[in-house]
XYZ file of C-alpha atoms in Angstrom:
734
model
C -19.462 311.869 119.277
C -20.632 314.435 121.551
C -23.719 316.921 120.399
C -24.144 320.438 122.346
C -27.371 321.397 121.420
C -27.230 325.980 122.968
C -30.574 327.723 122.939
C -30.889 330.932 120.606
C -31.832 334.048 120.740
C -35.144 334.693 122.887
C -38.429 334.203 121.868
C -40.901 336.429 120.106
C -42.574 335.710 123.407
C -40.051 336.638 126.189
C -41.763 340.581 126.539
C -44.576 339.011 127.081
C -43.151 336.689 129.643
C -40.898 339.380 131.521
C -43.591 341.358 131.881
C -46.384 338.713 133.387
C -44.115 338.513 136.129
C -43.786 342.093 136.888
C -47.476 342.499 136.786
C -49.827 339.394 137.897
C -48.899 339.830 141.615
C -52.151 337.465 141.862
C -49.735 334.047 140.756
C -47.251 335.231 143.357
C -49.526 336.971 145.832
C -46.698 338.880 147.215
C -47.312 341.646 149.544
C -45.859 344.942 147.562
C -42.542 345.398 150.067
C -40.775 341.988 149.491
C -38.252 340.404 151.688
C -35.313 339.914 149.672
C -34.669 335.829 151.305
C -37.702 333.663 151.806
C -38.874 329.943 152.193
C -39.082 329.150 147.726
C -36.745 331.798 145.664
C -38.900 331.323 142.595
C -42.612 332.567 144.376
C -40.654 335.105 146.337
C -39.255 336.511 143.475
C -38.792 334.414 139.869
C -35.992 336.935 138.634
C -33.897 336.594 141.041
C -30.329 335.963 140.912
C -28.689 337.992 144.514
C -30.699 337.378 147.705
C -29.828 339.162 150.897
C -27.982 335.676 153.503
C -30.588 335.291 156.083
C -29.517 335.679 160.308
C -29.125 332.590 161.802
C -31.939 333.167 164.645
C -33.861 333.034 160.783
C -31.250 330.045 159.665
C -32.106 327.840 163.350
C -36.044 328.656 162.213
C -36.079 327.526 159.738
C -34.061 324.779 159.835
C -36.280 323.193 161.886
C -38.692 323.987 159.495
C -37.493 322.145 156.443
C -37.060 319.032 158.136
C -40.392 318.436 158.686
C -40.314 319.574 154.209
C -36.897 318.111 154.138
C -38.674 314.624 155.321
C -42.112 314.919 153.052
C -40.767 315.325 149.667
C -37.236 313.208 149.574
C -38.493 310.305 149.578
C -39.808 309.232 145.717
C -43.928 308.726 145.721
C -46.352 306.552 144.244
C -49.207 308.569 144.323
C -52.587 307.520 142.259
C -52.390 310.172 138.960
C -56.028 310.539 138.493
C -58.054 307.293 139.152
C -59.292 307.188 142.082
C -61.386 311.069 143.098
C -58.859 313.396 143.724
C -58.344 315.328 146.412
C -59.207 318.632 147.094
C -56.786 321.067 145.946
C -54.958 322.255 147.463
C -53.144 325.602 146.918
C -50.195 326.975 149.119
C -51.398 330.560 150.234
C -48.825 333.393 150.541
C -50.005 336.462 153.030
C -48.620 338.742 155.992
C -50.676 338.010 159.490
C -51.693 339.851 161.482
C -48.766 341.048 163.806
C -46.237 339.873 161.953
C -43.564 343.026 161.676
C -44.834 343.839 157.870
C -43.223 343.476 154.796
C -42.547 339.669 156.528
C -44.258 336.704 154.237
C -45.314 333.447 155.667
C -45.625 330.019 153.498
C -48.603 326.934 154.531
C -46.977 324.610 153.102
C -49.785 323.137 151.992
C -49.440 320.621 148.721
C -50.604 320.958 145.159
C -51.935 317.695 142.504
C -51.227 319.038 138.695
C -51.587 316.511 135.970
C -49.309 315.564 133.300
C -47.964 318.038 130.981
C -47.623 315.526 128.444
C -44.255 314.555 127.266
C -46.169 310.927 127.527
C -49.214 311.759 125.344
C -47.136 313.281 122.695
C -48.232 316.832 124.215
C -44.907 318.125 124.744
C -43.285 318.800 120.842
C -40.130 317.522 120.051
C -38.964 321.889 119.886
C -40.499 321.457 123.259
C -37.815 319.418 124.891
C -33.613 320.534 125.148
C -31.117 318.764 126.760
C -26.919 320.125 127.395
C -25.030 317.482 124.967
C -26.890 314.388 123.297
C -25.064 310.755 122.532
C -26.625 310.238 119.259
C -29.743 311.467 117.432
C -31.023 308.346 118.201
C -30.889 309.666 121.900
C -32.054 313.164 121.728
C -33.719 315.138 123.654
C -37.015 314.209 121.984
C -36.567 311.005 123.472
C -36.616 311.555 126.847
C -40.512 310.787 126.884
C -41.574 308.790 130.028
C -42.572 305.202 128.651
C -40.657 305.560 125.151
C -40.130 301.812 123.246
C -36.524 301.781 122.100
C -36.378 299.707 118.414
C -34.778 296.254 118.596
C -30.896 297.735 117.293
C -29.199 299.379 119.705
C -27.990 302.566 116.712
C -31.753 302.671 116.644
C -32.702 305.681 114.437
C -35.705 305.591 117.595
C -34.093 304.479 120.733
C -35.119 304.876 124.411
C -34.376 307.573 126.496
C -32.547 311.221 126.105
C -29.127 309.827 126.953
C -25.980 312.693 127.234
C -22.796 312.785 125.637
C -20.467 312.464 128.861
C -21.738 312.251 131.846
C -21.137 314.803 134.561
C -22.858 316.408 137.017
C -23.541 319.930 134.237
C -25.893 317.913 131.715
C -28.826 318.773 132.041
C -33.274 318.003 129.770
C -35.028 321.138 129.542
C -38.705 321.539 129.470
C -40.340 324.278 127.652
C -43.398 324.764 128.364
C -44.440 328.412 125.748
C -46.333 329.325 129.568
C -46.452 330.322 132.761
C -46.638 326.854 134.506
C -47.572 325.764 138.149
C -44.876 322.770 138.271
C -45.571 320.727 140.832
C -42.852 317.442 140.640
C -40.819 314.564 137.972
C -41.538 311.395 137.289
C -38.536 309.292 135.501
C -37.293 306.345 134.205
C -33.870 304.928 132.884
C -33.577 304.049 129.210
C -35.901 301.600 127.216
C -32.822 299.058 126.103
C -32.780 295.460 124.470
C -28.989 296.157 125.031
C -28.276 298.567 128.013
C -29.104 299.408 132.402
C -28.553 303.248 131.795
C -30.555 305.430 135.516
C -29.922 308.485 136.833
C -30.177 307.764 140.688
C -30.836 311.569 141.824
C -31.007 314.600 140.210
C -31.747 318.540 141.542
C -34.503 320.908 139.598
C -34.735 324.284 138.818
C -37.217 326.341 136.826
C -37.247 329.812 135.674
C -39.184 332.616 133.051
C -36.332 333.015 130.634
C -34.228 330.499 129.786
C -30.735 332.367 131.586
C -31.473 332.712 134.727
C -32.742 329.811 136.636
C -33.410 328.969 140.078
C -32.794 325.777 141.487
C -35.922 323.848 144.166
C -34.265 324.222 147.763
C -35.564 322.892 151.541
C -35.379 326.021 152.598
C -31.357 325.308 153.330
C -29.600 323.870 150.673
C -31.118 323.157 146.802
C -32.829 319.175 147.556
C -31.629 316.357 146.150
C -34.450 313.835 144.371
C -33.761 310.985 144.556
C -34.211 309.082 140.643
C -34.193 305.140 139.950
C -32.874 302.112 141.043
C -33.293 299.887 138.041
C -34.084 301.275 134.002
C -38.341 300.974 134.324
C -39.959 301.371 136.867
C -41.251 305.267 137.245
C -40.453 307.539 140.103
C -42.827 310.511 141.250
C -40.262 313.089 143.358
C -43.011 315.941 144.375
C -41.713 319.086 145.065
C -42.483 320.572 148.969
C -44.045 324.268 147.031
C -45.768 324.752 143.598
C -42.807 326.739 141.194
C -43.652 328.805 138.826
C -42.093 329.560 135.655
C -42.017 328.629 131.982
C -38.746 325.603 131.621
C -37.679 323.441 133.345
C -35.250 321.549 133.899
C -33.426 317.941 135.498
C -30.083 318.106 136.510
C -28.874 314.679 137.164
C -25.982 314.366 139.953
C -24.691 310.808 140.705
C -26.226 307.965 138.293
C -25.469 303.910 137.420
C -21.755 303.068 137.630
C -22.510 301.242 135.343
C -23.953 303.791 132.961
C -24.575 306.226 131.649
C -26.812 309.427 132.324
C -29.916 308.924 130.539
C -33.243 309.621 131.514
C -37.365 309.631 130.728
C -39.018 311.592 131.788
C -43.344 313.422 132.965
C -43.993 317.183 134.630
C -46.282 317.594 136.373
C -47.936 320.831 136.148
C -50.786 323.197 135.229
C -50.766 325.546 133.026
C -51.555 329.463 134.527
C -54.404 330.926 132.892
C -53.232 332.997 129.720
C -55.927 333.518 126.675
C -53.785 335.396 125.017
C -51.140 332.383 125.127
C -51.119 331.395 122.002
C -49.214 327.906 121.670
C -51.856 327.361 124.018
C -54.492 327.967 121.768
C -53.620 326.061 119.085
C -53.310 323.106 120.640
C -57.332 323.186 123.003
C -58.995 320.629 122.712
C -63.259 320.406 124.334
C -65.739 318.451 124.149
C -69.081 319.960 124.845
C -70.204 315.594 125.374
C -72.004 315.830 129.022
C -69.513 312.444 129.776
C -67.862 310.549 132.418
C -64.550 311.232 132.027
C -62.896 309.479 134.407
C -60.811 306.739 134.752
C -63.037 304.085 136.907
C -62.844 301.148 139.299
C -64.319 297.693 138.706
C -66.274 298.580 141.645
C -66.917 302.429 139.870
C -67.510 300.012 135.798
C -70.647 298.025 137.300
C -72.074 301.138 138.800
C -72.021 303.101 135.585
C -73.426 300.252 133.298
C -75.956 300.137 135.271
C -77.031 303.594 134.722
C -76.808 303.914 131.601
C -78.989 300.636 132.040
C -81.325 301.903 133.487
C -81.775 305.771 131.322
C -82.119 303.351 128.426
C -83.415 300.487 129.980
C -85.670 299.608 126.287
C -82.649 299.505 124.680
C -79.433 298.191 126.768
C -79.157 294.721 128.719
C -76.397 294.069 131.242
C -75.301 290.276 130.849
C -70.939 289.140 131.714
C -69.242 286.478 129.478
C -67.973 284.724 132.466
C -65.259 285.496 134.980
C -62.041 285.949 135.510
C -58.826 284.093 137.422
C -59.749 286.229 140.106
C -63.857 285.430 140.148
C -64.873 289.408 138.549
C -67.848 289.361 135.908
C -66.446 290.280 132.579
C -69.627 292.160 132.245
C -71.120 293.886 127.892
C -73.405 295.846 127.906
C -75.650 294.867 124.334
C -77.489 298.094 122.434
C -80.190 297.065 120.545
C -83.900 298.417 119.773
C -84.930 294.512 121.027
C -82.145 293.800 123.833
C -81.460 290.165 125.099
C -82.900 288.244 120.935
C -81.357 287.761 117.681
C -82.809 289.019 114.915
C -83.288 288.521 111.522
C -81.553 289.012 109.600
C -80.138 292.295 112.044
C -76.543 291.875 111.988
C -74.470 291.567 115.356
C -71.582 293.704 116.010
C -68.665 294.212 119.104
C -66.326 296.035 121.041
C -63.936 294.513 123.448
C -61.069 296.804 125.298
C -58.681 295.802 128.042
C -57.408 292.249 127.178
C -53.834 293.655 128.366
C -55.052 296.080 131.365
C -52.393 297.937 131.051
C -54.113 299.700 128.405
C -57.030 301.342 129.823
C -58.819 304.230 127.789
C -60.102 301.150 125.103
C -62.075 299.955 127.996
C -63.319 304.114 129.256
C -63.574 304.520 125.702
C -66.406 301.712 125.816
C -68.036 303.269 128.745
C -67.968 306.296 127.134
C -69.376 305.225 124.525
C -72.419 303.369 126.039
C -73.529 306.481 127.992
C -72.885 309.361 124.280
C -75.043 306.113 122.435
C -77.937 305.958 125.108
C -77.843 309.576 125.368
C -78.611 311.070 121.177
C -80.940 308.005 121.774
C -82.688 309.804 124.099
C -82.290 313.332 122.845
C -83.294 311.688 119.033
C -80.453 311.434 116.601
C -81.188 309.989 114.047
C -77.689 308.799 113.006
C -78.005 306.747 116.811
C -81.220 305.787 116.731
C -80.231 304.018 113.166
C -77.815 302.350 114.784
C -79.803 300.905 117.608
C -82.353 299.725 115.560
C -80.399 298.424 112.407
C -77.731 296.387 114.643
C -77.291 294.272 117.483
C -74.109 296.043 119.421
C -72.734 294.826 122.694
C -69.724 295.850 124.112
C -67.791 294.344 126.627
C -65.512 297.310 128.068
C -62.724 294.943 130.563
C -61.115 291.921 129.658
C -58.681 291.163 131.278
C -60.120 293.553 135.169
C -57.450 291.494 137.222
C -54.725 293.256 134.972
C -56.379 296.236 135.359
C -57.159 297.016 139.251
C -53.056 296.576 138.851
C -52.379 299.275 136.558
C -55.283 301.694 138.265
C -53.786 300.947 141.968
C -50.127 302.631 141.081
C -52.176 305.178 138.857
C -52.032 306.085 135.485
C -48.618 307.758 135.815
C -46.808 305.030 137.304
C -47.635 302.234 135.600
C -45.255 301.684 133.555
C -44.669 299.789 130.623
C -46.138 296.754 130.846
C -47.734 295.941 135.596
C -50.888 295.043 134.443
C -50.821 293.361 130.451
C -51.527 289.881 132.093
C -53.888 287.526 133.738
C -53.454 286.784 136.779
C -52.126 283.992 136.340
C -49.356 285.652 133.898
C -51.872 284.651 130.383
C -51.443 287.399 127.247
C -54.825 286.953 126.232
C -54.247 288.323 122.709
C -51.949 285.288 122.321
C -54.008 282.890 124.204
C -55.631 281.927 121.511
C -55.552 278.639 119.155
C -53.743 278.493 115.816
C -55.482 277.993 113.772
C -53.438 279.561 111.015
C -50.674 276.889 111.201
C -53.571 273.955 110.608
C -54.784 275.854 107.596
C -52.136 276.900 105.733
C -50.666 273.374 106.381
C -53.938 271.599 104.981
C -53.116 274.263 102.180
C -50.097 273.437 101.487
C -51.033 269.400 101.456
C -54.265 270.252 98.864
C -56.521 269.015 101.070
C -58.516 272.856 101.527
C -61.519 272.754 100.644
C -62.170 268.535 100.406
C -61.087 266.973 103.659
C -59.348 271.013 105.498
C -62.090 274.046 105.133
C -61.527 277.492 104.664
C -63.844 278.525 107.147
C -65.176 277.655 110.414
C -62.146 275.466 111.441
C -62.471 273.540 114.468
C -61.222 274.335 118.324
C -57.868 271.407 118.352
C -59.155 268.888 120.687
C -56.142 268.977 122.635
C -56.783 273.385 123.879
C -59.796 271.877 125.022
C -57.704 269.846 127.604
C -57.196 271.456 131.861
C -53.900 271.586 131.956
C -53.617 273.340 129.123
C -52.382 276.720 129.413
C -55.120 279.063 128.950
C -56.222 281.958 130.275
C -60.204 281.248 131.958
C -60.745 284.500 130.497
C -59.892 283.896 126.944
C -61.839 280.185 127.639
C -64.931 282.830 128.175
C -64.352 285.018 125.210
C -64.320 282.221 122.871
C -68.011 280.722 124.164
C -68.534 284.205 123.071
C -67.201 284.239 120.089
C -68.795 281.269 119.081
C -72.737 281.615 121.337
C -73.204 285.035 118.912
C -73.120 284.923 115.469
C -71.196 288.142 115.224
C -70.318 289.923 112.000
C -67.562 292.939 113.109
C -65.457 293.340 116.065
C -62.704 295.550 116.909
C -60.532 295.076 120.063
C -59.378 298.466 121.353
C -55.896 298.891 122.801
C -53.120 300.965 123.508
C -49.911 302.175 122.936
C -49.625 302.896 119.721
C -51.681 304.679 117.158
C -52.688 302.049 114.121
C -55.338 299.681 112.562
C -53.190 296.439 112.531
C -55.813 293.751 110.119
C -55.015 290.054 109.790
C -53.381 287.660 109.303
C -51.454 288.708 112.168
C -49.256 285.293 111.507
C -46.768 285.019 109.432
C -46.550 282.493 106.664
C -43.089 281.580 106.652
C -42.176 280.558 110.497
C -38.538 282.422 110.712
C -39.711 285.305 110.294
C -41.070 287.842 112.678
C -42.414 290.778 110.086
C -43.790 288.927 106.362
C -46.852 290.689 104.727
C -49.329 287.960 105.397
C -52.642 288.554 103.696
C -55.830 286.758 104.530
C -58.188 285.983 101.344
C -60.070 289.262 102.362
C -57.199 292.172 101.956
C -58.680 294.929 100.130
C -62.186 293.820 102.563
C -60.518 294.622 105.906
C -57.868 297.440 104.500
C -61.163 299.101 104.169
C -62.409 298.700 107.395
C -59.418 299.435 109.014
C -59.207 302.343 106.885
C -62.362 303.244 107.941
C -61.247 303.814 111.511
C -58.231 305.802 110.753
C -59.205 307.845 108.691
C -62.170 308.913 111.097
C -59.747 309.995 113.711
C -58.394 313.324 114.102
C -54.740 312.082 114.632
C -53.883 308.659 112.719
C -53.095 310.013 109.248
C -51.896 313.170 109.816
C -49.098 312.844 108.408
C -47.430 315.845 110.414
C -47.434 314.145 113.701
C -44.878 313.012 115.868
C -44.179 309.064 115.248
C -45.343 306.821 119.184
C -42.776 304.759 119.630
C -40.367 303.219 115.638
C -43.110 303.939 113.149
C -44.247 306.315 111.489
C -47.805 303.531 110.358
C -49.104 306.878 109.778
C -47.500 306.658 105.735
C -49.131 303.803 105.934
C -53.201 305.767 106.313
C -52.752 304.875 109.769
C -53.396 300.563 108.393
C -50.956 297.910 107.881
C -51.082 294.226 108.445
C -50.670 292.690 111.798
C -47.377 289.976 110.431
C -46.136 292.823 108.378
C -46.093 294.657 111.907
C -44.491 291.626 114.092
C -45.955 288.174 113.585
C -48.073 287.132 116.351
C -49.107 283.490 116.781
C -53.081 282.712 118.075
C -53.735 286.125 118.108
C -57.639 287.158 118.409
C -57.604 288.205 115.455
C -56.904 285.535 113.261
C -58.750 282.903 115.197
C -61.994 285.217 115.337
C -61.757 284.957 110.655
C -60.734 281.427 111.193
C -63.355 279.796 113.156
C -66.306 281.972 113.429
C -67.859 284.230 109.885
C -66.571 287.969 111.907
C -63.839 289.992 110.904
C -62.489 291.386 114.006
C -59.415 294.365 114.000
C -57.418 295.568 116.304
C -57.997 299.472 117.207
C -54.489 300.769 118.956
C -56.426 304.029 119.756
C -53.296 306.435 121.534
C -49.722 306.459 122.355
C -50.450 306.642 126.276
C -52.086 303.132 127.357
C -52.932 304.991 130.567
C -54.165 309.115 130.308
C -54.075 310.520 133.018
C -58.284 311.034 132.760
C -57.746 315.422 132.361
C -56.704 313.391 129.106
C -59.307 311.504 128.141
C -62.271 314.393 127.259
C -59.027 314.990 123.754
C -58.902 311.066 123.870
C -63.012 310.977 123.126
C -62.648 313.436 120.794
C -60.020 311.445 118.545
C -62.223 308.823 118.868
C -65.789 309.265 118.532
C -66.420 309.430 115.591
C -64.504 306.248 114.011
C -66.024 304.054 117.643
C -69.230 305.677 115.016
C -67.980 304.789 111.590
C -66.541 301.670 112.302
C -69.679 300.017 113.758
C -71.142 301.269 110.553
C -69.645 299.464 108.468
C -70.789 296.032 109.315
C -73.550 297.578 107.105
C -71.372 296.928 104.094
C -71.300 294.000 101.146
C -74.235 291.320 101.094
C -76.446 289.350 103.249
C -79.328 287.314 102.980
C -82.325 285.015 104.614
C -81.563 280.814 102.729
C -84.741 279.578 103.017
C -85.725 275.724 101.754
C -89.418 275.957 99.522
C -91.111 276.004 102.255
C -89.626 279.189 103.805
C -88.026 277.581 106.886
C -84.448 278.392 107.878
C -80.703 276.068 107.389
C -78.850 276.217 109.538
C -75.024 276.568 108.599
C -74.814 276.832 105.626
C -72.100 277.794 103.671
C -72.230 280.905 101.675
C -69.025 281.536 98.642
C -67.675 284.029 97.292
C -65.857 283.181 93.457
C -62.854 284.754 93.236
C -63.172 284.769 97.637
C -60.830 281.607 98.863
C -62.802 282.189 101.742
C -66.423 281.002 103.022
C -69.790 281.585 105.904
C -71.678 280.010 107.328
C -75.467 280.884 107.950
C -77.026 281.175 111.591
C -79.222 279.271 113.880
C -81.843 280.623 111.962
C -80.582 280.785 107.792
C -79.832 284.378 107.948
C -76.464 285.857 107.472
C -73.593 288.254 106.403
C -70.859 289.233 104.879
C -68.938 292.058 104.304
C -67.702 292.326 100.193
C -66.100 295.805 98.787
C -67.983 297.592 96.365
C -68.424 295.311 92.815
C -70.376 292.716 91.417
C -69.596 288.981 93.223
C -70.885 286.192 91.682
C -72.532 284.391 95.123
C -73.439 280.524 95.674
C -75.298 279.287 98.679
C -74.950 274.984 99.147
C -75.996 272.923 101.841
C -75.767 269.280 102.916
C -78.859 267.687 101.574
C -79.582 270.354 99.373
C -79.405 271.531 95.697
C -76.735 274.278 95.549
C -78.039 278.243 94.281
C -75.575 280.691 92.273
C -76.497 284.664 91.064
C -74.553 286.941 91.047
C -75.528 290.406 93.070
C -73.741 293.240 93.388
C -73.244 295.895 96.302
C -72.758 299.777 96.025
C -71.304 302.319 97.136
C -73.301 303.156 99.389
C -73.705 301.954 102.598
C -76.213 299.792 103.218
C -75.993 295.868 102.586
C -77.740 294.134 98.937
C -80.045 291.942 99.819
C -79.852 288.805 98.655
C -81.667 285.351 99.454
C -81.935 281.539 98.311
C -84.396 279.762 97.876
C -82.555 275.464 97.577
C -84.026 272.722 96.911
C -84.025 269.171 98.522
C -81.643 267.193 96.835
C -83.630 263.621 95.643
C -81.040 261.486 96.851
C -81.502 263.473 100.616
C -85.455 262.641 100.085
C -84.651 258.841 99.735
C -81.599 258.676 102.604
C -84.779 260.908 105.232
C -87.651 258.500 104.436
C -85.069 255.051 104.895
C -84.475 257.089 109.260
C -87.502 258.796 109.143
C -88.829 253.865 108.582
C -86.103 253.139 110.738
C -83.262 252.293 106.928
C -86.043 249.428 106.334
C -87.885 249.006 103.273
C -91.438 250.264 103.088
C -93.316 247.136 103.400
C -95.800 246.513 100.617
C -98.032 243.862 99.148
C -96.168 241.519 96.491
C -98.643 240.315 94.068
C -97.585 237.019 92.587
C -98.367 237.617 88.632
C -99.414 234.189 88.266
C -101.713 234.952 90.673
C -103.129 238.236 89.187
C -102.925 236.237 85.815
C -105.720 233.875 87.595
C -107.533 237.063 88.677
C -108.404 238.362 85.652
C -109.527 235.450 84.397
C -112.167 235.059 86.638
C -113.358 238.696 86.063
C -113.790 237.435 82.609
């Protein structure tokens, strides 16, 4: 079935735009006496429908000039969009130079680079996207966004592109910018699908100010045909020879993959023209007052920024590395604490990590912004930040996979596609590369070996996993060593491509199922931790927000059990929960994995409060120190909470932290060689963990063993007196 999509009546702002076209000479810098024909029809007059025919002499001159322009732009280009220091924006200027005939218009062909308008980042609403026809709703214009992902099934309600209802050169895809915009380029992809191969091989581009009169981009002589895609996933950029000013832009496919259909995913490059009276702009404008370094940082720039933060706040920061990547790049982390470099008794340890998937770079930049922000606010005397720094040992690891990031960074924010740089240099997905301890635990539970022979916590890593020939990334091994070395209590790994917080378990119990609710014994705690981030994020719980790809997580308050989304064996979350004391969650911080740097301030505003609130949750529950009668801390003591089949262990100094929701709990402390101790601990609603200390006495058996070990497991030599000799001694004394 084919569905024709047409425009309604002119919008309420149409008169305003028409008036702007007539009056705003500074937008076009035209002389009063305009020549009917010029190199750029839109620039000469945006609403011009008829142009006088140029002379043969003019055609010949323009043809020579047109060859150079055409050569420069008809080939698809890959520019680094928003990654490296951008070249200074250069504007094409219309002017009437001295010596020219009066009214003659000249153009300096200097290209201006504009950022993406936001089809991928959802800065453009569905209502701003239109198409000539659509194959079905799931392939409507609203799905024609760069890097949008499809559902599993072919007829999914959320499919992977805009697809025209029929294959002919009259089809078009349109974006309404809702304000005058300087368009400078187009990026295209084919259809994301497991089953179909569809893409557009070439297209024309048209611009309009009223959606009725259209002007096609030309090379000065004829309509330009831009080269499109040669497969369906790699983005292809085409820049225009000159910036085109208008409100609407259309892409008109001219050829497509012979065995497929007209299907596209698109991003438009454009600079909004200044307009304080535009309602749509004011409504969506997000600004930040934080003076931070909003840009994408190369590995060298990241290291330099961390050094600057350390030099600004030397008393509360420390830079260290946890290992190296496959290519030998150090995995740098920064510690933020009032006593950096040492674990303080009773102070919980928190971590944020990012960049396990190298192309999901928003998390990396958010952590770099967070360390700057915390340093600045600490120096400014912000009481909230000072309390966090003085009561928590915070660790930030911005790039777990710097090798993968380098690949994505090299091609640019809009051109990395969906997967370039996701894996490590040796092709491993770090997030699925940790030991699968779930299967070990669940198999033991099925045999009723837990906790008698197999513990419900601190499950050891299988021996085979440590072999050198095992497919384990060096980055994964470094992270595991980091997790084992520091007694982390709470952690969040920042990912991208969605807006949702996921929590363990990430792996389904049923091997035959790819989606299944699989809660941990601490499901209520994990649900609260996830909600604490999602509810304070600007968009995650907004029921009116657009779906990123195929899942409407806002209906679930922006959170979901990982296994009920999709199963993932060997995840960092599950491993952290089963092998260490740390409760780990995955925070998917944005629909766009690699947003343009112009979007970073808004993304920071979206996530800033959430990043702080989640850190503060490390102080929820109970905490304490397990000591012997002499006041010495007892390491590796087990803390059990009645009704929760998951224990934790004390750190080397005997201190512990147990995350719990408000309520009253019966807590038991056990340690080998000591008598167990039980008490009731109450967790309140106010922030701050309840102190719950234990003093444990040695058992009689442990004392005997200690004495025997002290003397080499031999009985103590005591003088033996024979009974007869003792009787004789008594008689002599009397």
